Coordinates of C-alpha atoms in Angstrom, one line a residue:
M1 CA -2.1 1.4 7.2
K2 CA -3.6 4.1 4.9
K3 CA -5.7 3.0 1.8
I4 CA -6.6 4.7 -1.4
F5 CA -9.8 6.5 -1.7
T6 CA -10.9 5.2 -5.1
A7 CA -13.3 7.7 -6.5
L8 CA -13.5 10.6 -9.1
T9 CA -14.6 13.2 -6.5
F10 CA -15.0 13.3 -2.9
I11 CA -15.2 15.1 0.4
I12 CA -11.6 15.0 1.4
L13 CA -10.2 13.8 4.6
F14 CA -9.5 17.2 5.9
T15 CA -10.5 18.0 9.5
S16 CA -10.8 21.6 10.3
F17 CA -12.5 22.5 13.7
I18 CA -12.2 24.4 16.8
Y19 CA -11.8 22.9 20.2
S20 CA -13.6 24.5 23.2
S21 CA -10.1 25.2 24.1
G22 CA -9.7 27.4 20.7
T23 CA -7.1 25.1 19.5
V24 CA -7.5 24.4 15.8
Y25 CA -6.8 20.7 14.6
M26 CA -6.2 20.0 10.6
L27 CA -5.3 16.9 8.9
A28 CA -4.4 16.1 5.1
D29 CA -3.0 12.6 4.1
F30 CA -3.9 12.6 0.4
E31 CA -5.0 9.2 0.5
N32 CA -8.2 10.1 -1.7
T33 CA -7.6 9.8 -5.3
S34 CA -9.0 13.3 -6.3
F35 CA -6.2 16.0 -5.9
P36 CA -5.9 18.5 -4.9
P37 CA -7.9 18.1 -1.7
A38 CA -11.3 19.8 -1.5
G39 CA -10.8 23.6 -0.9
W40 CA -7.0 23.3 -1.5
T41 CA -5.6 24.9 -4.8
L42 CA -2.7 24.6 -7.0
A43 CA -0.6 27.0 -8.9
N44 CA 2.7 27.0 -10.4
T45 CA 5.1 29.2 -12.9
T46 CA 6.0 26.1 -15.0
T47 CA 3.4 23.7 -16.6
Y48 CA 3.4 21.2 -13.9
N49 CA 1.9 21.1 -10.4
F50 CA 2.2 19.3 -7.2
I51 CA 0.2 16.1 -7.8
R52 CA -0.8 12.9 -6.0
T53 CA 1.4 9.9 -6.3
T54 CA 0.9 6.3 -5.0
Y55 CA 4.9 5.8 -5.5
A56 CA 5.3 6.5 -1.6
S57 CA 3.7 7.5 1.7
G58 CA 4.9 9.1 4.9
Y59 CA 7.1 6.6 6.5
G60 CA 5.6 3.9 4.4
S61 CA 2.6 4.1 6.3
G62 CA 0.3 4.0 3.2
L63 CA -0.2 4.4 -0.4
S64 CA 0.0 8.0 -1.3
C65 CA 1.4 11.4 -0.8
A66 CA 1.8 14.8 -2.6
V67 CA 5.1 15.2 -4.9
A68 CA 6.8 18.3 -6.5
D69 CA 8.7 17.0 -9.7
F70 CA 11.8 18.8 -9.3
Y71 CA 13.4 15.8 -11.4
D72 CA 12.0 16.8 -14.8
Y73 CA 11.7 20.6 -14.3
Q74 CA 14.9 22.7 -14.7
S75 CA 12.9 26.0 -13.2
G76 CA 10.0 27.2 -11.6
N77 CA 7.8 27.1 -8.6
F78 CA 5.1 24.7 -7.5
D79 CA 2.5 25.7 -5.0
L80 CA 0.2 23.6 -2.6
I81 CA -2.3 25.8 -0.6
T82 CA -4.5 24.6 1.9
R83 CA -8.2 25.3 2.4
T84 CA -9.0 28.1 4.8
F85 CA -9.3 26.8 8.5
P86 CA -10.3 28.4 11.9
V87 CA -7.6 31.0 12.9
T88 CA -4.9 29.4 15.1
T89 CA -4.4 30.3 18.8
S90 CA -1.0 30.6 20.7
G91 CA 0.8 27.2 20.7
D92 CA -0.6 25.8 17.5
S93 CA 1.9 24.4 15.0
L94 CA 2.0 23.2 11.4
I95 CA 3.5 19.7 11.2
F96 CA 4.1 17.7 8.2
D97 CA 6.2 14.7 6.9
H98 CA 8.6 15.2 3.7
A99 CA 11.1 13.3 2.0
Y100 CA 13.9 14.7 -0.7
T101 CA 17.1 14.2 -2.2
T102 CA 19.2 15.9 -4.7
G103 CA 20.8 14.8 -8.0
A104 CA 24.5 16.1 -6.8
A105 CA 24.7 19.8 -5.8
E106 CA 21.3 21.0 -7.2
N107 CA 19.8 23.4 -4.4
D108 CA 15.9 22.8 -4.7
R109 CA 14.1 24.2 -1.8
L110 CA 10.7 24.7 0.1
D111 CA 9.4 28.0 1.3
I112 CA 6.2 27.8 3.3
Y113 CA 3.9 30.9 3.8
Y114 CA 1.3 31.5 6.2
S115 CA -1.8 34.0 5.6
T116 CA -4.1 35.5 8.1
D117 CA -6.6 36.8 5.6
N118 CA -7.7 33.8 3.7
G119 CA -4.9 34.0 1.3
S120 CA -5.2 37.6 0.4
S121 CA -1.7 38.1 1.5
W122 CA 1.2 36.0 2.2
Q123 CA 4.2 36.0 4.9
L124 CA 7.2 33.7 4.9
L125 CA 7.1 31.5 7.7
V126 CA 10.2 29.1 7.0
T127 CA 12.6 28.3 4.2
Y128 CA 13.9 24.7 3.9
Q129 CA 17.0 24.4 1.5
G130 CA 17.4 21.3 -0.3
G131 CA 21.1 20.3 -2.1
P132 CA 23.7 17.8 -0.6
S133 CA 23.6 18.9 3.2
G134 CA 20.2 21.3 3.4
P135 CA 17.8 20.4 6.1
L136 CA 15.1 19.3 3.5
K137 CA 17.4 16.3 2.5
T138 CA 16.4 12.8 3.9
A139 CA 18.5 10.4 1.5
P140 CA 21.6 10.2 -0.2
A141 CA 21.9 12.0 -3.4
T142 CA 21.2 10.2 -6.6
Y143 CA 20.5 10.8 -10.3
D144 CA 17.9 8.1 -10.5
L145 CA 14.2 9.3 -9.8
F146 CA 14.3 9.4 -6.1
V147 CA 11.3 7.2 -4.6
P148 CA 11.8 7.3 -0.8
N149 CA 11.6 4.1 1.4
A150 CA 9.9 4.2 5.0
S151 CA 13.1 5.2 6.6
Q152 CA 13.8 8.1 4.2
W153 CA 11.3 10.3 5.6
A154 CA 11.4 13.4 8.2
T155 CA 9.0 15.2 10.3
K156 CA 9.2 19.2 10.4
R157 CA 7.5 21.3 13.0
N158 CA 6.9 25.0 12.9
A159 CA 5.3 27.4 15.3
L160 CA 2.4 29.1 13.5
P161 CA 1.4 32.9 14.5
V162 CA -1.6 33.7 16.1
G163 CA -4.4 34.0 13.5
T164 CA -3.2 31.9 10.7
N165 CA -6.0 30.5 8.7
K166 CA -4.2 29.3 5.6
V167 CA -0.8 27.7 4.7
K168 CA 1.3 27.8 1.4
F169 CA 3.7 25.1 0.5
T170 CA 6.0 26.3 -2.4
G171 CA 8.6 24.2 -3.9
V172 CA 11.2 25.7 -6.1
T173 CA 13.1 23.5 -8.4
A174 CA 16.9 23.4 -9.3
Y175 CA 16.4 20.5 -11.3
G176 CA 17.6 18.3 -8.6
N177 CA 15.2 15.6 -7.4
N178 CA 11.7 15.1 -6.1
L179 CA 10.3 16.3 -3.1
Y180 CA 7.5 14.4 -1.2
L181 CA 5.1 16.0 1.5
D182 CA 2.5 13.8 3.2
N183 CA 0.4 14.1 6.7
I184 CA 0.0 17.8 6.9
R185 CA -1.5 18.9 10.3
V186 CA -2.1 21.4 12.6
G187 CA -2.9 21.0 16.4
V188 CA -3.7 18.1 18.7
P189 CA -6.4 15.3 18.1
Y190 CA -9.5 14.9 20.2
S191 CA -9.8 11.7 22.6
N192 CA -13.0 10.8 20.6
D193 CA -12.7 11.0 16.9
A194 CA -13.6 8.1 14.5
G195 CA -13.9 9.0 10.7
L196 CA -13.5 7.9 6.9
S197 CA -9.9 7.7 5.6
S198 CA -11.0 6.9 2.0
I199 CA -13.3 4.7 -0.4
I200 CA -11.1 1.8 -1.6
A201 CA -13.3 0.3 -4.4
P202 CA -14.8 0.7 -6.9
K203 CA -12.4 3.1 -8.1
W204 CA -12.4 6.0 -10.6
S205 CA -14.7 4.2 -13.5
I206 CA -15.9 0.6 -14.1
T207 CA -18.0 -1.0 -16.6
P208 CA -21.5 -2.3 -15.7
Q209 CA -20.8 -5.0 -12.9
G210 CA -21.3 -6.2 -9.5
V211 CA -18.9 -4.9 -6.9
A212 CA -18.5 -5.1 -2.9
P213 CA -17.7 -1.6 -2.1
Q214 CA -14.5 -1.1 0.5
V215 CA -13.8 1.8 2.5
S216 CA -11.1 2.5 5.1
V217 CA -11.8 4.1 8.5
R218 CA -9.3 5.6 10.9
N219 CA -9.3 6.3 14.6
Y220 CA -8.2 9.8 14.4
G221 CA -8.5 10.4 18.2
S222 CA -6.5 9.1 21.3
S223 CA -8.9 6.4 22.9
T224 CA -9.8 3.0 21.3
Q225 CA -13.3 3.1 19.8
S226 CA -16.1 0.8 18.4
F227 CA -18.4 2.2 15.8
N228 CA -20.6 1.7 12.9
V229 CA -19.8 2.5 9.1
T230 CA -22.8 3.1 6.7
M231 CA -22.5 2.9 2.8
T232 CA -25.1 4.2 0.5
I233 CA -25.3 4.2 -3.3
N234 CA -27.8 6.1 -5.4
P235 CA -29.2 5.6 -7.6
G236 CA -30.2 2.1 -6.6
G237 CA -31.3 3.0 -3.0
Y238 CA -28.3 0.8 -1.7
T239 CA -27.7 1.0 2.5
N240 CA -25.6 -1.6 4.1
T241 CA -23.9 -1.3 7.7
Q242 CA -20.9 -2.8 9.0
S243 CA -19.3 -2.7 12.5
V244 CA -15.8 -1.9 13.5
S245 CA -14.7 -3.0 17.0
N246 CA -12.0 -2.0 19.2
L247 CA -10.2 0.0 16.9
A248 CA -6.9 1.5 18.4
A249 CA -5.9 5.1 18.3
G250 CA -4.3 6.1 15.1
Q251 CA -5.1 2.7 13.3
V252 CA -7.0 2.0 10.0
Q253 CA -9.1 -0.7 9.2
T254 CA -10.6 -1.9 5.8
V255 CA -14.4 -2.3 6.1
N256 CA -16.1 -4.6 3.4
F257 CA -19.9 -4.1 2.3
T258 CA -22.4 -6.5 0.7
S259 CA -22.1 -6.3 -3.3
F260 CA -24.1 -3.9 -5.5
N261 CA -24.9 -4.3 -9.1
F262 CA -23.7 -1.1 -10.8
A263 CA -26.1 -2.4 -13.9
T264 CA -26.6 0.9 -15.8
V265 CA -24.3 3.3 -17.4
G266 CA -24.2 6.9 -15.7
N267 CA -23.1 8.3 -12.5
Y268 CA -23.5 7.1 -9.1
T269 CA -23.1 8.9 -5.7
M270 CA -21.5 6.8 -3.2
T271 CA -21.7 8.2 0.4
C272 CA -20.2 6.6 3.5
Y273 CA -20.4 7.7 7.1
T274 CA -19.1 6.6 10.4
S275 CA -21.7 6.9 13.5
L276 CA -19.5 7.3 17.0
G277 CA -22.1 8.5 19.7
S278 CA -19.3 10.2 21.6
D279 CA -17.4 11.7 18.4
Q280 CA -16.1 15.0 19.2
N281 CA -15.4 15.8 15.5
V282 CA -18.0 15.1 12.9
S283 CA -16.3 16.8 9.8
N284 CA -14.3 13.8 8.9
D285 CA -17.4 11.4 9.6
T286 CA -18.7 11.4 5.8
I287 CA -17.0 11.0 2.4
S288 CA -19.1 11.2 -0.7
N289 CA -17.9 10.5 -4.4
T290 CA -19.2 10.3 -7.8
L291 CA -18.3 6.8 -9.5
V292 CA -18.3 6.8 -13.3
V293 CA -20.0 3.5 -14.9
T294 CA -19.0 3.4 -18.8
T295 CA -18.8 1.1 -21.3
S296 CA -15.3 2.4 -21.9
P297 CA -13.0 3.2 -18.8
R298 CA -9.9 5.2 -19.9
N299 CA -6.6 3.3 -21.0
V300 CA -4.0 5.7 -20.8
V301 CA -1.7 5.8 -23.7
L302 CA 2.1 6.3 -22.8
E303 CA 4.5 7.1 -25.6
F304 CA 8.3 7.2 -24.8
C305 CA 11.5 7.4 -26.7
T306 CA 14.4 5.0 -25.6
G307 CA 17.4 3.0 -26.9
T308 CA 19.6 0.3 -25.8
W309 CA 22.5 2.8 -26.2
C310 CA 21.2 5.1 -23.8
Q311 CA 22.6 4.9 -19.9
W312 CA 19.5 6.4 -18.5
C313 CA 17.1 4.4 -20.5
P314 CA 16.5 1.4 -18.2
C315 CA 15.1 3.9 -15.9
G316 CA 12.5 5.1 -18.1
D317 CA 12.0 1.0 -19.0
D318 CA 11.2 0.7 -15.4
E319 CA 8.8 3.5 -15.3
A320 CA 6.6 2.1 -18.2
R321 CA 6.9 -1.2 -16.7
H322 CA 5.7 -0.1 -13.2
L323 CA 2.8 1.6 -15.4
A324 CA 2.0 -1.8 -17.0
Q325 CA 2.0 -3.8 -13.8
V326 CA -0.1 -1.3 -12.0
Y327 CA -2.6 -0.4 -14.6
P328 CA -2.7 -3.5 -17.0
N329 CA -4.8 -1.9 -19.6
S330 CA -2.4 0.9 -20.3
V331 CA -1.3 1.2 -23.9
I332 CA 2.5 1.6 -24.0
L333 CA 4.5 2.3 -26.9
A334 CA 8.4 2.1 -26.9
Y335 CA 9.9 4.3 -29.7
H336 CA 13.6 3.1 -30.0
G337 CA 16.1 5.7 -31.6
G338 CA 19.3 7.0 -32.1
S339 CA 21.9 3.7 -32.8
D340 CA 19.1 1.3 -31.6
P341 CA 18.6 -1.9 -33.7
W342 CA 15.1 -1.0 -33.8
Q343 CA 15.4 2.5 -34.7
T344 CA 13.9 2.0 -38.4
F345 CA 10.0 1.7 -38.4
N346 CA 7.6 3.2 -40.4
G347 CA 6.6 6.5 -39.0
N348 CA 9.8 6.8 -37.0
G349 CA 9.5 10.6 -37.2
I350 CA 6.9 10.2 -34.5
I351 CA 10.0 10.7 -31.9
G352 CA 10.7 14.3 -33.2
M353 CA 7.1 15.2 -33.9
L354 CA 6.4 14.5 -30.1
G355 CA 9.3 16.8 -29.0
F356 CA 11.3 14.3 -27.6
A357 CA 14.7 16.0 -27.2
G358 CA 16.3 13.4 -25.0
Y359 CA 16.3 10.2 -24.1
P360 CA 14.2 8.6 -22.5
S361 CA 11.5 11.0 -22.6
G362 CA 7.7 10.3 -22.4
L363 CA 4.2 11.5 -22.7
V364 CA 0.9 10.4 -21.3
D365 CA -2.0 10.8 -23.6
R366 CA -0.3 13.8 -25.4
R367 CA -1.2 16.2 -22.8
L368 CA 1.8 18.3 -21.7
G369 CA 3.7 19.0 -25.0
A370 CA 7.4 19.3 -24.7
N371 CA 7.3 18.8 -21.0
N372 CA 7.8 15.3 -21.1
G373 CA 10.3 14.2 -18.5
W374 CA 10.5 10.2 -18.1
G375 CA 10.6 10.7 -14.3
S376 CA 6.8 11.6 -14.2
M377 CA 5.4 9.0 -16.7
F378 CA 3.7 7.0 -14.0
T379 CA 2.6 9.7 -11.9
D380 CA 1.3 11.7 -14.9
A381 CA -0.8 8.5 -15.6
E382 CA -2.2 8.2 -12.3
Y383 CA -3.1 11.9 -12.5
R384 CA -4.6 11.4 -15.7
L385 CA -6.7 8.4 -14.9
S386 CA -8.0 10.4 -11.6
Q387 CA -8.9 13.6 -13.3
S388 CA -10.6 11.8 -16.6
P389 CA -11.3 8.2 -15.6
A390 CA -13.9 7.9 -18.5
A391 CA -13.0 8.0 -22.3
T392 CA -14.8 10.0 -24.5
L393 CA -15.3 7.1 -27.2
R394 CA -14.9 3.5 -27.1
I395 CA -12.7 1.3 -29.5
D396 CA -14.1 -2.3 -30.2
V397 CA -12.2 -4.8 -32.1
V398 CA -14.6 -6.7 -34.3
S399 CA -12.2 -9.1 -36.0
S400 CA -8.4 -10.0 -36.2
N401 CA -7.1 -12.5 -38.5
Y402 CA -3.5 -13.5 -39.0
N403 CA -2.6 -15.7 -42.2
T404 CA 0.3 -17.5 -41.0
G405 CA 1.2 -18.3 -44.8
T406 CA 1.2 -14.7 -46.1
R407 CA 2.2 -13.2 -42.4
E408 CA -0.6 -10.7 -43.0
L409 CA -2.6 -9.5 -40.2
T410 CA -6.0 -7.9 -41.0
V411 CA -8.0 -6.1 -38.4
S412 CA -11.4 -4.6 -38.4
A413 CA -12.6 -2.4 -35.4
N414 CA -15.2 0.2 -34.4
A415 CA -14.8 3.5 -33.0
T416 CA -18.0 4.8 -31.0
A417 CA -18.7 8.2 -29.7
L418 CA -19.8 8.1 -26.2
Q419 CA -20.8 12.0 -26.2
S420 CA -21.0 14.7 -29.1
L421 CA -17.4 15.3 -30.1
T422 CA -16.4 18.3 -32.3
G423 CA -13.1 18.8 -34.2
Q424 CA -10.8 16.4 -36.2
Y425 CA -10.3 13.1 -34.6
K426 CA -7.4 10.8 -36.1
V427 CA -6.7 7.2 -35.6
N428 CA -3.3 5.5 -35.2
Y429 CA -2.9 1.6 -36.0
V430 CA 0.6 0.3 -34.3
L431 CA 2.3 -3.0 -34.6
K432 CA 4.6 -3.7 -31.8
E433 CA 6.8 -6.7 -30.4
N434 CA 7.6 -8.0 -27.0
N435 CA 10.2 -10.2 -25.5
L436 CA 13.3 -8.9 -27.7
V437 CA 16.6 -9.8 -26.1
Y438 CA 19.4 -7.4 -26.6
P439 CA 22.2 -5.8 -24.2
Q440 CA 21.0 -2.9 -22.4
T441 CA 23.7 -0.1 -21.7
G442 CA 23.1 1.6 -18.2
N443 CA 25.0 3.3 -15.5
S444 CA 25.2 3.1 -11.6
Y445 CA 21.9 4.5 -11.2
C446 CA 19.9 2.9 -13.9
P447 CA 21.6 -0.6 -14.3
G448 CA 22.2 -1.9 -17.5
N449 CA 21.8 -5.8 -18.6
P450 CA 23.3 -8.0 -21.1
T451 CA 20.2 -10.0 -21.5
A452 CA 17.8 -7.4 -21.2
I453 CA 14.1 -8.2 -22.4
H454 CA 12.8 -5.3 -24.2
D455 CA 8.9 -5.0 -24.7
D456 CA 6.3 -2.7 -26.2
V457 CA 9.0 -1.9 -29.1
V458 CA 7.1 -0.2 -32.0
R459 CA 7.9 -2.0 -35.2
N460 CA 5.5 -0.3 -37.5
I461 CA 3.0 2.8 -37.3
V462 CA 0.8 1.2 -40.0
N463 CA -0.8 4.6 -41.1
G464 CA 2.1 6.9 -40.3
A465 CA 2.9 9.0 -37.5
S466 CA 0.2 11.5 -38.2
G467 CA -2.4 8.9 -38.7
T468 CA -5.7 9.1 -40.7
N469 CA -8.9 10.7 -40.1
V470 CA -11.9 9.1 -38.5
N471 CA -14.7 11.6 -38.6
T472 CA -16.2 14.1 -40.9
G473 CA -17.8 16.9 -39.3
T474 CA -19.3 16.4 -35.9
W475 CA -18.8 13.0 -34.6
N476 CA -22.4 12.6 -33.0
Q477 CA -23.0 10.5 -29.7
N478 CA -23.3 6.7 -30.5
Q479 CA -21.9 7.4 -34.1
V480 CA -19.7 4.4 -35.1
Y481 CA -17.0 4.9 -37.5
P482 CA -15.1 1.6 -38.8
L483 CA -11.5 1.2 -38.5
T484 CA -9.8 -1.1 -40.4
F485 CA -6.1 -2.0 -41.5
N486 CA -4.0 -4.6 -42.7
V487 CA -0.2 -5.1 -42.6
T488 CA 2.4 -7.8 -43.4
L489 CA 4.7 -8.8 -40.6
A490 CA 8.4 -8.0 -41.6
A491 CA 10.9 -11.0 -41.7
G492 CA 12.5 -11.5 -38.3
L493 CA 9.1 -10.5 -36.3
V494 CA 8.0 -13.3 -34.1
P495 CA 4.0 -13.2 -34.4
G496 CA 3.7 -14.8 -31.2
N497 CA 5.3 -11.6 -29.6
C498 CA 3.4 -9.1 -31.6
R499 CA 0.3 -7.0 -30.5
F500 CA -1.5 -4.3 -32.2
D501 CA -2.4 -1.1 -30.8
I502 CA -5.1 1.3 -31.8
F503 CA -5.3 4.8 -30.4
V504 CA -7.5 8.0 -31.3
Y505 CA -6.5 11.2 -30.7
K506 CA -8.0 14.8 -31.4
D507 CA -5.7 16.8 -34.0
N508 CA -4.5 20.1 -32.3
G509 CA -2.0 20.8 -34.9
S510 CA 1.2 19.9 -32.7
L511 CA 0.9 16.3 -32.3
N512 CA 2.4 16.6 -28.9
V513 CA -0.6 18.6 -27.6
S514 CA -3.1 16.5 -29.6
E515 CA -5.0 14.7 -26.9
V516 CA -5.3 11.1 -27.0
Q517 CA -9.0 10.2 -26.4
Q518 CA -8.6 6.3 -26.0
G519 CA -6.4 3.4 -26.7
I520 CA -6.5 -0.5 -26.9
S521 CA -3.9 -3.2 -27.1
S522 CA -4.5 -6.7 -28.3
S523 CA -2.7 -9.8 -29.2
F524 CA -3.7 -11.2 -32.7
L525 CA -2.7 -15.0 -32.3
V526 CA -6.2 -15.5 -31.0
T527 CA -7.6 -18.9 -31.4
G528 CA -10.9 -18.0 -29.8
I529 CA -13.1 -19.0 -26.8
N530 CA -16.9 -19.5 -26.8
Q531 CA -19.1 -18.4 -23.8
Q532 CA -21.3 -20.9 -22.3
G533 CA -24.9 -20.1 -21.1
T534 CA -26.0 -16.9 -19.4
N535 CA -25.2 -17.7 -15.7
I536 CA -22.7 -15.4 -13.9
P537 CA -20.5 -17.2 -11.6
D538 CA -19.5 -16.1 -8.2
K539 CA -15.8 -16.8 -8.2
F540 CA -12.9 -17.1 -10.8
E541 CA -12.3 -20.6 -11.5
L542 CA -10.0 -22.6 -14.1
R543 CA -10.9 -26.1 -14.6
Q544 CA -8.9 -29.1 -15.7
N545 CA -8.9 -29.8 -19.3
Y546 CA -10.9 -32.8 -20.5
P547 CA -9.9 -35.2 -21.9
N548 CA -6.4 -35.3 -20.6
P549 CA -4.0 -36.8 -21.7
F550 CA -5.6 -36.0 -25.4
N551 CA -5.2 -36.0 -29.1
P552 CA -5.5 -33.7 -30.8
V553 CA -8.3 -31.9 -29.2
T554 CA -9.2 -31.1 -25.6
N555 CA -11.6 -28.5 -23.8
V556 CA -10.9 -26.1 -20.6
H557 CA -14.0 -24.6 -18.8
F558 CA -13.3 -21.2 -16.9
S559 CA -15.4 -18.9 -15.0
I560 CA -15.0 -15.0 -14.7
P561 CA -17.3 -13.5 -12.1
K562 CA -17.1 -9.9 -13.2
N563 CA -16.2 -7.8 -16.3
T564 CA -12.6 -7.4 -16.5
N565 CA -9.5 -7.9 -18.7
A566 CA -8.2 -11.6 -19.2
S567 CA -5.9 -13.7 -20.9
F568 CA -5.9 -17.6 -21.8
K569 CA -2.6 -18.6 -23.3
V570 CA -1.1 -22.1 -23.7
Y571 CA 3.0 -22.8 -23.4
N572 CA 5.3 -25.8 -24.1
G573 CA 7.3 -27.4 -21.6
I574 CA 10.3 -24.9 -22.0
G575 CA 7.7 -22.0 -21.6
Q576 CA 7.3 -21.0 -25.3
L577 CA 3.8 -19.3 -26.2
M578 CA 2.1 -21.8 -28.4
G579 CA -1.2 -19.9 -28.7
V580 CA -3.3 -17.0 -27.3
Y581 CA -6.9 -18.2 -26.9
Y582 CA -8.0 -14.6 -25.4
D583 CA -6.3 -11.5 -24.5
G584 CA -8.6 -8.6 -23.6
A585 CA -11.7 -7.3 -22.3
I586 CA -14.1 -10.0 -21.1
N587 CA -17.5 -10.0 -19.6
A588 CA -18.7 -12.0 -16.7
G589 CA -19.5 -15.5 -17.8
Q590 CA -18.9 -19.3 -18.2
Y591 CA -16.1 -20.0 -21.1
N592 CA -14.8 -22.9 -22.9
A593 CA -11.5 -23.0 -24.9
E594 CA -11.4 -25.6 -27.5
I595 CA -7.3 -26.4 -27.6
D596 CA -6.5 -28.1 -31.0
A597 CA -3.0 -29.8 -30.5
S598 CA -2.8 -30.9 -34.1
N599 CA 0.5 -29.1 -34.8
F600 CA 1.8 -30.1 -31.2
A601 CA 4.5 -32.5 -30.5
S602 CA 3.8 -35.2 -27.7
G603 CA 4.7 -33.6 -24.5
I604 CA 3.7 -31.7 -21.5
Y605 CA 2.1 -28.4 -22.1
Y606 CA 0.6 -25.7 -19.8
Y607 CA -2.5 -23.4 -19.8
T608 CA -2.9 -20.2 -17.9
L609 CA -5.6 -17.9 -17.1
S610 CA -4.5 -14.6 -16.0
T611 CA -6.5 -11.2 -14.8
S612 CA -5.6 -8.5 -12.1
E613 CA -7.1 -10.4 -9.5
F614 CA -6.4 -14.4 -10.5
T615 CA -3.7 -16.3 -12.2
Q616 CA -3.8 -19.8 -12.4
T617 CA -1.9 -22.3 -14.3
K618 CA -2.6 -26.2 -15.1
K619 CA -0.7 -29.1 -16.8
M620 CA -2.2 -31.0 -20.0
V621 CA -0.6 -33.7 -21.8
V622 CA -0.5 -34.4 -25.3
V623 CA -0.1 -38.0 -26.5
K624 CA 0.4 -39.1 -30.2

């Protein structure tokens, strides 16, 4: 199994060398998160490139591959160009895995070129037609976003002319469906060749905390191997070596190292290398990356338009839901329009201002202007996180108070620049609602549901679609601007289902190219928790409440071993939310939640502690 390489920069898994026989060997599997691979280049005649995605991997053998987004772009070329490699000799072939289908009859295609002069000139090697019956097609046609399963891949092999030292893959879109490429290789592996596949953790950027690094190693050769793997981290002087025993040819293994405390904000260089005495290829032995440790890892902001009347919108909703599941800190804003029951909200001109011409459409951090196809919402978010893992500013909620009598929410927050920022920055305050049940139209590709649950429904852009100014003049590093707003919940909104979002963007004139810098999302029915002492626990733990049964107050202790995002919520016996005691970023530590059941009826209740790595629910009893 292939693993994700979780870092901002790296030395790509791309082996390129000359055997004593003169044969060239090259392999690129796109497992490392930085894209394109080192030495590779991208080009296009649209505004979009090949990107890396974790939606699929060749024959289901891993977690990532490269994809050309034909699904969202009506015309244009996507170029993926290898680095220069030693010249091929007689008998060398280009081999790659691919997956593709069309929508109906759209004839997308893949052109492959070769160069013998480092890319100064190109000659066509082969063309693979897509469409309903072309050799590129590997799966039944669909108008849904094509995501291949393990059986929907094929392998192509093409002899390379002698002297080839570079290859270009050109995807030509006809507005059909996506093309996936993986495991691009030339030549035959050595007998003895062990190396790094990826750095799995930590990934892209983290807050200051202790982490046990993980990597994946691979036996690239044809013989079973045992070898050592060493990780170094600087600054910090960390070195740790682990052993791998009897790794079979072609297999991948995860290696776990001892924990290192990334205590200080800044960049850390993580270098990992394998040591195999008989290794015939040292070019894949080392991976080095830069990990960003920051007080504000990026939370991508996805804005998309949707509607209960729209037959394609269930697919867009699925993309947003997938993003929320994989990256739970994402800020997701669903703007309902058309004949939708939630089309009327303060600031609903946002749909036109973002250039959403069709439903569903979406933008991640307002980076691609009018190029906002829903099929790339998740992959574009991943690309954004890999290329810019740390935000330029931090948003901290100071207080949020909700008056149950007046239904008024008052929020106070701070925005802090993490570097010197020039230009005009603006803030938006958004009230949204979850768990809205309403029939959803669909079709055979994007099934509807008569009792669909709609989340992240924008009910009020409190300060209007354009937002309000944050800074005056240069926003200096560490300079803090206060952010405050209040809003009264309209009749019909359920407070327990509502959240408020805050995001800051840089004004660039047109809203759909005014890049979002950072966003946060928070529940506002927060009762509160208290940190207990200064000791850092070594594991997640949720304890039984005491006393139990109780009336009216009980206490729950829980442990968080590292900085993360967490929620602590209380539900009644039929699953209705009774209170949110915490929901957001939390530091490592021991905590206590005091639950006041004065307004609860006698009966059984449940409390749940949830993070991305740990979820546990326990039962408590109120007796009056």
